[in-house]
PDB file of C-alpha atoms and ligand atoms in Angstrom:
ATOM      1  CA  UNK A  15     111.311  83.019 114.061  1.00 89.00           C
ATOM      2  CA  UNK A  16     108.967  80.985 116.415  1.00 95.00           C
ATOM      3  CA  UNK A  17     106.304  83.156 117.742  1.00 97.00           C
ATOM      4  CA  UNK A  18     105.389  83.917 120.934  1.00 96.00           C
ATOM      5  CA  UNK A  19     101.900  83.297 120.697  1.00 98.00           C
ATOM      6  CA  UNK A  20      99.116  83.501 118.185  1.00 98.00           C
ATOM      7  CA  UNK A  21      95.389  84.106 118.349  1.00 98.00           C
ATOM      8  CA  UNK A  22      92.547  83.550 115.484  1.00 98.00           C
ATOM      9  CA  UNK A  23      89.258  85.076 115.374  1.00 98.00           C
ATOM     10  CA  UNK A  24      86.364  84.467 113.225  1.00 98.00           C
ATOM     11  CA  UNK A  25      82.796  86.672 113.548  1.00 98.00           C
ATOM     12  CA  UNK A  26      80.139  87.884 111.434  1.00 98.00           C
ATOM     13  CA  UNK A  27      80.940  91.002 109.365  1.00 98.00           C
ATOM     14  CA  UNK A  28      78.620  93.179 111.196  1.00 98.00           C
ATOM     15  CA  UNK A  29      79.554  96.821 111.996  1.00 96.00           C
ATOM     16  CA  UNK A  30      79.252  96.143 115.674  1.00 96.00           C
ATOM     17  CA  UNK A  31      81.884  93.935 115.385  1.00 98.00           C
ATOM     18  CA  UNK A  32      84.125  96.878 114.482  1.00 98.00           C
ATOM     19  CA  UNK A  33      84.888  97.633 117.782  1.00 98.00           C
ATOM     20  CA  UNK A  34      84.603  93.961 119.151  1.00 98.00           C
ATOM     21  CA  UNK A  35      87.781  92.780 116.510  1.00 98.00           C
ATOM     22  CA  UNK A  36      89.994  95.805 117.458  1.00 98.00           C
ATOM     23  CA  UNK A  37      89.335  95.918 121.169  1.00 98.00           C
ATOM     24  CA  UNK A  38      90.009  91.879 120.674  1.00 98.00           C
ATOM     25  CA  UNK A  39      93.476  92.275 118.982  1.00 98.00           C
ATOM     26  CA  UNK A  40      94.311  94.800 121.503  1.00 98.00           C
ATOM     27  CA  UNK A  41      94.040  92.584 124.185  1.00 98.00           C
ATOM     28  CA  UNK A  42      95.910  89.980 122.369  1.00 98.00           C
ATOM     29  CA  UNK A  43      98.886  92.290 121.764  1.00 98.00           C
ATOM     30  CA  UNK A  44      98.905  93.503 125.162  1.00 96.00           C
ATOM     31  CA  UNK A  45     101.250  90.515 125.816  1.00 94.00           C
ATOM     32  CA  UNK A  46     104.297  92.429 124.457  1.00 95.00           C
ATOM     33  CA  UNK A  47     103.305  95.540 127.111  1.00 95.00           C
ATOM     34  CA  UNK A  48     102.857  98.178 124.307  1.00 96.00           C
ATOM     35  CA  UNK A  49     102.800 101.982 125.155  1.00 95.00           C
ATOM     36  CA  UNK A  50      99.285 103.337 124.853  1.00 94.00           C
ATOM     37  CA  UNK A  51      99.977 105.301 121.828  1.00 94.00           C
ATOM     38  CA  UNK A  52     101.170 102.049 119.769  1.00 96.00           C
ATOM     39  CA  UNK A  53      97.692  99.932 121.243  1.00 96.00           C
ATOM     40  CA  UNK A  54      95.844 103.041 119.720  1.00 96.00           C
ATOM     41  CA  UNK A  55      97.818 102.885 116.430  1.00 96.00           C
ATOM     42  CA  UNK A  56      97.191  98.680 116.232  1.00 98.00           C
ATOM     43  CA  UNK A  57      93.260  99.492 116.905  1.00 98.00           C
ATOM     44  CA  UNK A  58      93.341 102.170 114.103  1.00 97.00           C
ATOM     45  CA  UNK A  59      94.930 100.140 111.607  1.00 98.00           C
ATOM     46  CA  UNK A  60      92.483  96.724 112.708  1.00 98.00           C
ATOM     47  CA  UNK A  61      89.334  99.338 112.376  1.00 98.00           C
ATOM     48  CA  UNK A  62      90.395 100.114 108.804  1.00 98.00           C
ATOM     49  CA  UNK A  63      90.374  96.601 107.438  1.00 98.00           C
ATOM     50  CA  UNK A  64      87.772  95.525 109.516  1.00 98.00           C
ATOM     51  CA  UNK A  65      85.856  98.385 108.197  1.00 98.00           C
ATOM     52  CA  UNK A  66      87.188  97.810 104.246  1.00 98.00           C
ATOM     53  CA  UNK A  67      86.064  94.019 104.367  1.00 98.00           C
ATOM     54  CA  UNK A  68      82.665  94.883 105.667  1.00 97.00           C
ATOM     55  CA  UNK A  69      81.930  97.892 103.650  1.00 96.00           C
ATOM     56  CA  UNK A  70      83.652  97.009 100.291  1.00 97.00           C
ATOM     57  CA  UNK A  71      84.341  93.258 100.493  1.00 98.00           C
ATOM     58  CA  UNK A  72      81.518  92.532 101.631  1.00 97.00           C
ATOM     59  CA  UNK A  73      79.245  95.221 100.589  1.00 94.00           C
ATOM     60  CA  UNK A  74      77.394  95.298 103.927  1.00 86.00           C
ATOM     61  CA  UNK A  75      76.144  91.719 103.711  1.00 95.00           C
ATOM     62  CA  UNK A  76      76.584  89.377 106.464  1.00 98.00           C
ATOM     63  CA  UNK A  77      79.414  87.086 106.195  1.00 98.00           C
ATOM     64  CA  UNK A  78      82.394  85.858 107.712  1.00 98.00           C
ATOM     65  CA  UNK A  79      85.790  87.779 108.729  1.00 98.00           C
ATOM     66  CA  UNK A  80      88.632  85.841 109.713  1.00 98.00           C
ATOM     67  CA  UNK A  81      91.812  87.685 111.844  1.00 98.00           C
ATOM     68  CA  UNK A  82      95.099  85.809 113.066  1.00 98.00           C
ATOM     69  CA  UNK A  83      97.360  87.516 114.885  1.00 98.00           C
ATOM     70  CA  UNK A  84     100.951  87.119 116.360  1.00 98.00           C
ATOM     71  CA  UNK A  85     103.402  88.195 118.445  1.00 97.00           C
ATOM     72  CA  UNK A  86     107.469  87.730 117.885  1.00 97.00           C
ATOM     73  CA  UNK A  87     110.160  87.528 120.528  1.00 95.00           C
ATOM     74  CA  UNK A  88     111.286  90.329 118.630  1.00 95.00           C
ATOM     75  CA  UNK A  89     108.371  92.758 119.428  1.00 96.00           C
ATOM     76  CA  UNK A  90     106.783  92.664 116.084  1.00 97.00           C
ATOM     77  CA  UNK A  91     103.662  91.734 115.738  1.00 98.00           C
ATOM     78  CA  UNK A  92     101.604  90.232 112.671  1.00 98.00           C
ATOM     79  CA  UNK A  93      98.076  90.850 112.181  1.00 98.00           C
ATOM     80  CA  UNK A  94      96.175  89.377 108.661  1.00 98.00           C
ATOM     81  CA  UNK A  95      92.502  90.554 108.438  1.00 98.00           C
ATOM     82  CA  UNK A  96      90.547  88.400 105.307  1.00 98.00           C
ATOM     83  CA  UNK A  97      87.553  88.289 104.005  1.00 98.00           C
ATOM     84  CA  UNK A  98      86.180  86.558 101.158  1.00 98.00           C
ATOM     85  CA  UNK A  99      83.977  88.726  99.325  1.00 98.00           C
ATOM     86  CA  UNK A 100      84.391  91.188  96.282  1.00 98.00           C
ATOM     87  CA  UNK A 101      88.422  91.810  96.148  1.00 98.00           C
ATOM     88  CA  UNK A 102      89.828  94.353  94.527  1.00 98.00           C
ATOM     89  CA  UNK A 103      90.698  95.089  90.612  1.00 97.00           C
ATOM     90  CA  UNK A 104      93.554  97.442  91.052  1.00 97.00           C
ATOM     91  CA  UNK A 105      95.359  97.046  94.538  1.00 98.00           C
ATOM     92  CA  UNK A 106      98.123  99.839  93.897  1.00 97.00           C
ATOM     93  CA  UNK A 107      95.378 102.257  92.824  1.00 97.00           C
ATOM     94  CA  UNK A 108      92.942 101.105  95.768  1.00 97.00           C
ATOM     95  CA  UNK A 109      95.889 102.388  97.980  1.00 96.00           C
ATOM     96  CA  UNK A 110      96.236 105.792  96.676  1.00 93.00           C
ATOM     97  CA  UNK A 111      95.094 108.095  99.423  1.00 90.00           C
ATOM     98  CA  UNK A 112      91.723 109.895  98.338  1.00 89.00           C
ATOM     99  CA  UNK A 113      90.751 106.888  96.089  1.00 93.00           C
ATOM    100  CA  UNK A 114      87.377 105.271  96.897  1.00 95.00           C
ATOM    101  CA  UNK A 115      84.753 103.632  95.347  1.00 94.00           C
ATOM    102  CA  UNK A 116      82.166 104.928  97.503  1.00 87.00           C
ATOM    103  CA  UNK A 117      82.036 108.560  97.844  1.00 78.00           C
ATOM    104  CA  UNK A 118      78.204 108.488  98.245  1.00 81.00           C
ATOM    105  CA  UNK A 119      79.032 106.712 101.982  1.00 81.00           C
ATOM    106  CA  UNK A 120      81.131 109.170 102.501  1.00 88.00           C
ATOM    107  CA  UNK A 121      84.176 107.418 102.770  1.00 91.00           C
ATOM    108  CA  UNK A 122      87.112 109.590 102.485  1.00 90.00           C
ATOM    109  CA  UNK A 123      89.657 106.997 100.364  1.00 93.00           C
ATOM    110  CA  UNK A 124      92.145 107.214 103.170  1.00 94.00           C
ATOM    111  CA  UNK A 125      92.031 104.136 105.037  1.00 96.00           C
ATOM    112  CA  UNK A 126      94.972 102.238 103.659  1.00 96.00           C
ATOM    113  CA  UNK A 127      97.037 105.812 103.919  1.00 93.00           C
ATOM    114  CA  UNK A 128      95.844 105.406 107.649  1.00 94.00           C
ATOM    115  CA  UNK A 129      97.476 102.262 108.066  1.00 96.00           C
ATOM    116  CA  UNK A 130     100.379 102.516 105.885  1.00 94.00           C
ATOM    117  CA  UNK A 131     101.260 105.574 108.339  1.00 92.00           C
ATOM    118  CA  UNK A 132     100.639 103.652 111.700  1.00 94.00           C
ATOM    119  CA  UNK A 133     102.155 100.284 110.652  1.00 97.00           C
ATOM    120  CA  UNK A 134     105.550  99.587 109.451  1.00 97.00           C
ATOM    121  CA  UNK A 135     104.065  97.419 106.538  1.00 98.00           C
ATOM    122  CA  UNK A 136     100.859  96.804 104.912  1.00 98.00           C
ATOM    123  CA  UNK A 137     100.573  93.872 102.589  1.00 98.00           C
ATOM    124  CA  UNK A 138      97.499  93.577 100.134  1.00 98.00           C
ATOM    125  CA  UNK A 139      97.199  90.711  98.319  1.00 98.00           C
ATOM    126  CA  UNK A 140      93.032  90.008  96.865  1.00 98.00           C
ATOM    127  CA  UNK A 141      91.832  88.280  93.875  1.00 98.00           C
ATOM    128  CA  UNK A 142      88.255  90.030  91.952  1.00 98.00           C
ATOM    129  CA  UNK A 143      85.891  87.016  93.278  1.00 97.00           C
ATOM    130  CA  UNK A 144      87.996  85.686  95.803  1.00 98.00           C
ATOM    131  CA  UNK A 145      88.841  87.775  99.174  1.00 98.00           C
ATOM    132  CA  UNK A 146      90.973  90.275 100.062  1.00 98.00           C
ATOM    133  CA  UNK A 147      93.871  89.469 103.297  1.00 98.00           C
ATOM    134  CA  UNK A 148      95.569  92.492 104.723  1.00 98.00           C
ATOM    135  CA  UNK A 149      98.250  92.324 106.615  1.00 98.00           C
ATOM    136  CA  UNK A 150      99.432  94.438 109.125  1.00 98.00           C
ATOM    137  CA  UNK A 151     103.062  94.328 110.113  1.00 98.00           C
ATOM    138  CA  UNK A 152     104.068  96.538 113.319  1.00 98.00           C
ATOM    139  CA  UNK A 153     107.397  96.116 115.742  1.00 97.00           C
ATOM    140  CA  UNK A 154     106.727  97.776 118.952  1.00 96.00           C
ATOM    141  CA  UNK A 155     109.697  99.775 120.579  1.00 91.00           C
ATOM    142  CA  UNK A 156     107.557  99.556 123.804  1.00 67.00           C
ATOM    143  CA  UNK A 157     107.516 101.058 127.642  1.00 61.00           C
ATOM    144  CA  UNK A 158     111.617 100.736 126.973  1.00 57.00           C
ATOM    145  CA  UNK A 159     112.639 101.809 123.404  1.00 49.00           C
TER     146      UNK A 159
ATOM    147  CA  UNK B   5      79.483 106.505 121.417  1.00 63.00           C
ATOM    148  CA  UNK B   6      77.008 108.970 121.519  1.00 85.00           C
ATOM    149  CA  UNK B   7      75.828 112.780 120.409  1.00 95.00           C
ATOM    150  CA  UNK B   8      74.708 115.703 122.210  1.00 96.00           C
ATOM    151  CA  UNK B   9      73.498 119.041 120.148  1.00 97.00           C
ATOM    152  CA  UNK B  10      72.984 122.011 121.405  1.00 97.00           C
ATOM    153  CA  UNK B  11      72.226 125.744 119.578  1.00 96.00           C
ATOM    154  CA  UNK B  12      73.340 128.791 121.375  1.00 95.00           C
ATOM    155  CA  UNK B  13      72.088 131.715 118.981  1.00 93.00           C
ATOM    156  CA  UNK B  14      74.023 130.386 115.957  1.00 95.00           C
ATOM    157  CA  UNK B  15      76.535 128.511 116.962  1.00 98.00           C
ATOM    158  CA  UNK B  16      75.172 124.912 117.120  1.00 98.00           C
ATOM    159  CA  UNK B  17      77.431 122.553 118.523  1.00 98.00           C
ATOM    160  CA  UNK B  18      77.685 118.972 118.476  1.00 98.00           C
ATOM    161  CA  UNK B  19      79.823 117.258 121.608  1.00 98.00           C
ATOM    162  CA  UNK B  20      80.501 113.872 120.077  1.00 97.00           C
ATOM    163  CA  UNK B  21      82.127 111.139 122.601  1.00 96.00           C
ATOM    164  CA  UNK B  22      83.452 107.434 122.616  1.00 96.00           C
ATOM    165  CA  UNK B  23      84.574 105.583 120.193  1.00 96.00           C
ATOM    166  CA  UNK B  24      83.990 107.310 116.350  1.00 96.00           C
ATOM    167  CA  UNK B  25      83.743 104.577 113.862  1.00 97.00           C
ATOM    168  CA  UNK B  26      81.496 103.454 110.767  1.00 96.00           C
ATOM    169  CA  UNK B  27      79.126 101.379 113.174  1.00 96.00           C
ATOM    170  CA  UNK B  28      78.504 104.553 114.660  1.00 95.00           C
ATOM    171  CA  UNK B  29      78.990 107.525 112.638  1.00 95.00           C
ATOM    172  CA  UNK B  30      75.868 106.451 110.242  1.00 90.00           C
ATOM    173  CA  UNK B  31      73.571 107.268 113.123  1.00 91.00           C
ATOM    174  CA  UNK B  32      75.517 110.438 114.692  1.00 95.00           C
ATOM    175  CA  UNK B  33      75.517 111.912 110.828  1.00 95.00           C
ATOM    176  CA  UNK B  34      72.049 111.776 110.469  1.00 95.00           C
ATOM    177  CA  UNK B  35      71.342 113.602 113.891  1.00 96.00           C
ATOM    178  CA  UNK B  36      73.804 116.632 112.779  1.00 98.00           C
ATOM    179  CA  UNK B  37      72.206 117.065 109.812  1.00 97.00           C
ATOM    180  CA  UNK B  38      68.858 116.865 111.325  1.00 97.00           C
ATOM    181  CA  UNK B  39      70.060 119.952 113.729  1.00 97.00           C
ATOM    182  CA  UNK B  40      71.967 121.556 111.041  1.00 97.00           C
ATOM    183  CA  UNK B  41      68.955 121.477 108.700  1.00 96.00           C
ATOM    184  CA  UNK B  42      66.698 122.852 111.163  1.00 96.00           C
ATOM    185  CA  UNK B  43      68.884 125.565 112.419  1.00 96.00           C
ATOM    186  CA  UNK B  44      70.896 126.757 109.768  1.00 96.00           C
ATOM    187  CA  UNK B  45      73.596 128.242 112.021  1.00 97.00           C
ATOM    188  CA  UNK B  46      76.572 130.197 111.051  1.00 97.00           C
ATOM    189  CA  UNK B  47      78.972 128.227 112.460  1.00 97.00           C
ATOM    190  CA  UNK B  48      78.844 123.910 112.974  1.00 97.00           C
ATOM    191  CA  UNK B  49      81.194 123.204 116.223  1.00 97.00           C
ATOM    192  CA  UNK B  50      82.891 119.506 116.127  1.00 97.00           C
ATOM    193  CA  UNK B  51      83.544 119.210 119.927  1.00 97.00           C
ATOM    194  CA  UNK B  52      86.146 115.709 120.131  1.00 96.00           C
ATOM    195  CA  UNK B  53      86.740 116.216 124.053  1.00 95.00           C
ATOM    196  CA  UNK B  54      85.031 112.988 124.967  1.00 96.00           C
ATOM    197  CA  UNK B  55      86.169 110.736 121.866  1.00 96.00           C
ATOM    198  CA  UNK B  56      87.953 107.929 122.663  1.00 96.00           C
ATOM    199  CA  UNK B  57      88.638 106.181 119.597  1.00 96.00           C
ATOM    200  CA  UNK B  58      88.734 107.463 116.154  1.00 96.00           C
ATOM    201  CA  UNK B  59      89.421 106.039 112.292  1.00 96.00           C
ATOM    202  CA  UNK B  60      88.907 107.336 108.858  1.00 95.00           C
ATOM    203  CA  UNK B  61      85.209 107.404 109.666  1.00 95.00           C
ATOM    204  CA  UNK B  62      85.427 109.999 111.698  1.00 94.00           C
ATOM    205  CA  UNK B  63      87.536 111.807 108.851  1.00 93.00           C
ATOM    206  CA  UNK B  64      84.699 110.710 106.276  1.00 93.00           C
ATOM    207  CA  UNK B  65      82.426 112.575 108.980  1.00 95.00           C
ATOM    208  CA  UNK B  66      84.322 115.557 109.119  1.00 93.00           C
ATOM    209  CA  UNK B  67      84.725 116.258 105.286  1.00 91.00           C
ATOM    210  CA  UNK B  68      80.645 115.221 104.625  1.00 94.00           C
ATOM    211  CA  UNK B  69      79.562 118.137 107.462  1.00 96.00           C
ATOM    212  CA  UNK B  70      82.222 120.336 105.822  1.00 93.00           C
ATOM    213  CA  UNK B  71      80.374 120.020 102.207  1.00 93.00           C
ATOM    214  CA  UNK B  72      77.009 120.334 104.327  1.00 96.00           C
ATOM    215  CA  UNK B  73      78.267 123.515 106.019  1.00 96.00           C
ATOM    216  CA  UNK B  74      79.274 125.421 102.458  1.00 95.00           C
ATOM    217  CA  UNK B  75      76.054 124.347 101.403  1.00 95.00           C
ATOM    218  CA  UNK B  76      74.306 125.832 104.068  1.00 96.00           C
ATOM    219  CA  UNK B  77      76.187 129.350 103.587  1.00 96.00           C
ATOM    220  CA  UNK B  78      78.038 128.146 107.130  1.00 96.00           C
ATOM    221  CA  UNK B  79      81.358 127.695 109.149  1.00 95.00           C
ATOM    222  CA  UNK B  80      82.712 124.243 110.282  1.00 95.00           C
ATOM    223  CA  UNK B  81      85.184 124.189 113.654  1.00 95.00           C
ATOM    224  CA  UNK B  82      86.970 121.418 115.121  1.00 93.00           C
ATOM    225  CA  UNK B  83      87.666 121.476 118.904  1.00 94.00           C
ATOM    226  CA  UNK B  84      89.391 120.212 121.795  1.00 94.00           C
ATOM    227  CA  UNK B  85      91.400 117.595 119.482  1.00 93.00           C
ATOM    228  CA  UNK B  86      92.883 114.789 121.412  1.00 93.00           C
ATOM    229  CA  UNK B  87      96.316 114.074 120.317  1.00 90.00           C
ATOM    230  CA  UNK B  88      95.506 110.715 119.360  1.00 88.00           C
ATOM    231  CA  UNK B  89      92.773 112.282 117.027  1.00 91.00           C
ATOM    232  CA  UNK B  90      94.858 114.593 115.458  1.00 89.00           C
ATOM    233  CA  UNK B  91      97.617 112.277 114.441  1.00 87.00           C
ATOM    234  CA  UNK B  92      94.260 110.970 112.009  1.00 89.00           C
ATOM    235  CA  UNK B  93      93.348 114.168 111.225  1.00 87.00           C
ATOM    236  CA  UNK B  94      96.638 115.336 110.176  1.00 85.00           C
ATOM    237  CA  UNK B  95      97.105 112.355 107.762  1.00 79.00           C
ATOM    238  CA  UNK B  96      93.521 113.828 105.617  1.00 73.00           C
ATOM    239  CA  UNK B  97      94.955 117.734 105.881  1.00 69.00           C
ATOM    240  CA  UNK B  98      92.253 118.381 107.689  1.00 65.00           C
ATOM    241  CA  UNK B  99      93.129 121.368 109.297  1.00 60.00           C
ATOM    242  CA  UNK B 100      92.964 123.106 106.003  1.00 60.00           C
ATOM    243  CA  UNK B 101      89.586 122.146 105.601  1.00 59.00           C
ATOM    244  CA  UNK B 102      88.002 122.728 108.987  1.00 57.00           C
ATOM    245  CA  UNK B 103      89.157 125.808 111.421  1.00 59.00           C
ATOM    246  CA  UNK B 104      90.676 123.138 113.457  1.00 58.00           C
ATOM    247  CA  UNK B 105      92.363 124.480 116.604  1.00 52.00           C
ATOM    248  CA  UNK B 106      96.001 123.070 117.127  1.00 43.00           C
ATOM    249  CA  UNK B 107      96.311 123.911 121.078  1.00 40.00           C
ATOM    250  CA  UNK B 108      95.987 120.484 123.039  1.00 38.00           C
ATOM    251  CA  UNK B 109      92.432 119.527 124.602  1.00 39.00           C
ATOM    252  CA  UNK B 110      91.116 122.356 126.979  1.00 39.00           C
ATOM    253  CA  UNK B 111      89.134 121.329 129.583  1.00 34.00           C
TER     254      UNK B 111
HETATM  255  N1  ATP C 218      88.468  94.291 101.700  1.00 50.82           N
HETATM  256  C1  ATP C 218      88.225  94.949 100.541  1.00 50.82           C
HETATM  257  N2  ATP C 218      87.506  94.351  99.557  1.00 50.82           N
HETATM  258  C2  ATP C 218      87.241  95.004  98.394  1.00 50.82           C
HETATM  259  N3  ATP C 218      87.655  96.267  98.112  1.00 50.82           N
HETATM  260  C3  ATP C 218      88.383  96.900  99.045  1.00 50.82           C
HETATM  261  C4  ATP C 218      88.709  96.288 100.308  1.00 50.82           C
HETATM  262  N4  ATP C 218      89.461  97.162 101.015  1.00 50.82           N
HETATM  263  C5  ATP C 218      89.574  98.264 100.260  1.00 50.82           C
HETATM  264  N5  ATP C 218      88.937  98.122  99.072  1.00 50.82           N
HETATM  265  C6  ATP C 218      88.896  99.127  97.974  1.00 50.82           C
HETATM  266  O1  ATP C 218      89.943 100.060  98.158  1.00 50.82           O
HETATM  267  C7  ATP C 218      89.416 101.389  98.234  1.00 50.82           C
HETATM  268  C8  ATP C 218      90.262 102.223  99.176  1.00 50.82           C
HETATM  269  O2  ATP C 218      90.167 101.771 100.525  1.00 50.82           O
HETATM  270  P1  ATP C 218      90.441 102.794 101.703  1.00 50.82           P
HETATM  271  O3  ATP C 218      90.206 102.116 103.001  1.00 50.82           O
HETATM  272  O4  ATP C 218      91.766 103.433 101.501  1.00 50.82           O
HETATM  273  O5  ATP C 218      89.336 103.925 101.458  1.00 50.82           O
HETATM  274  P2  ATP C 218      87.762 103.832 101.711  1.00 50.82           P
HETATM  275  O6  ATP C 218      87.423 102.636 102.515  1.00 50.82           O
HETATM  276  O7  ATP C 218      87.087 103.958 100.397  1.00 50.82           O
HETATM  277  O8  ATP C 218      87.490 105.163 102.577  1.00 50.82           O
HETATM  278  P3  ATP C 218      87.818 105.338 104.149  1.00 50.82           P
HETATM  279  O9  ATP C 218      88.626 104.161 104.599  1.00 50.82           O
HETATM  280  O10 ATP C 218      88.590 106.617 104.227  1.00 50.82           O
HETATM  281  O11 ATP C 218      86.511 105.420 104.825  1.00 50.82           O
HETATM  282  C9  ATP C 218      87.975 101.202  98.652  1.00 50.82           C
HETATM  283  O12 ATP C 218      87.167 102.298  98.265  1.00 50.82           O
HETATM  284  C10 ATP C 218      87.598  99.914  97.932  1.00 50.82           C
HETATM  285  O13 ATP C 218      87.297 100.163  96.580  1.00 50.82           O
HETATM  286 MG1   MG C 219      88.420 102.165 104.265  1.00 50.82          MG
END
């Protein structure tokens, strides 16, 4: 399927930018007239891998984040956040909720439970070295469905 | 996003409001700790009224003034959850942890 439009967004991985890439994708998405609750869900979801690619994949050093993002005819929209710092060993045990590799931050190990529960899919895919791209899968029944 | 603290007798409570994420919770932990320190109350109010926006931060900021609380002899409370909020809250179990209120926000 063709989509409807697309968007991509490059900016340093500073945490400022947290709120910057979600409010941006928000906007984006705003095409498809999403309920409020559903804008909210999309923001969560960005904020977690925005947040996982500066803290982890990055390890708080300043470096790029990519995002593209697109919306179908069919209301679903596609959002892939990557970064290419650290990756990750052990993707399936990364996504356990309560797993983290830094406690001492005090992260709590649930942001990839957080998005699995507000998107319909979330696709890892990361190589140790490399990058990690997560993408975030999410058909909106909007103001109608 | 911002923090205001205030102690009444022992109950010191901190009325947190915008957006809670990690950009911002690193400076709004250190202030509640500061307080909490300082004061020692009995019981650590969480007031959400005013927050706007909220990720697994905020849950990381919840369960780190939870551990602080015990440590301190203490209580931690949630209040005035928006229902956006608790739909992240619910997903940690929170409200086993904290004595979070399930009534909707009161005003
Ligand atoms: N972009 C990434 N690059 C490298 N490692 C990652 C990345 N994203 C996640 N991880 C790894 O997966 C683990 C789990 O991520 P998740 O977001 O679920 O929890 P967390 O970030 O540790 O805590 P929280 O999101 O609750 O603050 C992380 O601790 C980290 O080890
Ligand atoms: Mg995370």
């Amino acid at each position: 399927m063709k989509p409807l439009n697309e968007m991509k967004l490059s900016f340093p991985s500073k945490s400022a930018n947290e709120a910057f890439a979600r409010t941006a994708v928000a906007a984006f998405v705003a095409a498809l007239d999403p309920t409020v609750d559903e804008l909210t869900d999309i923001k969560t979801a960005v904020s977690e891998a925005v947040t996982n690619a500066i803290v982890h994949g990055y390890r708080e050093s300043i470096q790029t984040i990519y995002i593209t993002a697109a919306i179908y005819p069919d209301n679903r929209v596609v959002i892939r956040i990557r970064d290419k710092g650290c990756g990750i060993e052990d993707i399936q045990k990364a996504m356990e909720p309560l797993y983290t590799t830094s406690p001492e931050g005090e992260r709590a190990g649930l942001g990839f439970a957080v998005m699995q529960s507000l998107c319909d899919k979330v696709k890892v895919t990361s190589r140790p070295g490399k990058g990690t791209t997560v993408t975030l899968t999410r058909t909106l029944a909007g103001r109608n469905g | 996003m911002s923090v205001r603290i205030y102690l009444a007798e022992d109950i010191l409570t901190a009325y947190l409001s915008g957006e809670l994420d990690h950009h911002v919770v690193r400076t709004i932990r250190e202030e509640i700790d500061e307080a909490a320190e300082r004061a020692h109350p009995a019981v650590l109010v969480l007031d959400f009224r005013d927050v706007t926006f909220m990720d697994s931060s905020g849950i990381g900021l919840v369960m780190g003034r939870y551990a602080l609380m015990q440590e301190l002899g203490g209580e931690l409370k949630i209040e005035n959850l928006p229902n956006h909020i608790k739909k992240v809250m619910r997903l940690a179990g929170l409200e086993r942890l904290a004595n979070m209120e399930t009534g909707g926000v009161r005003k």
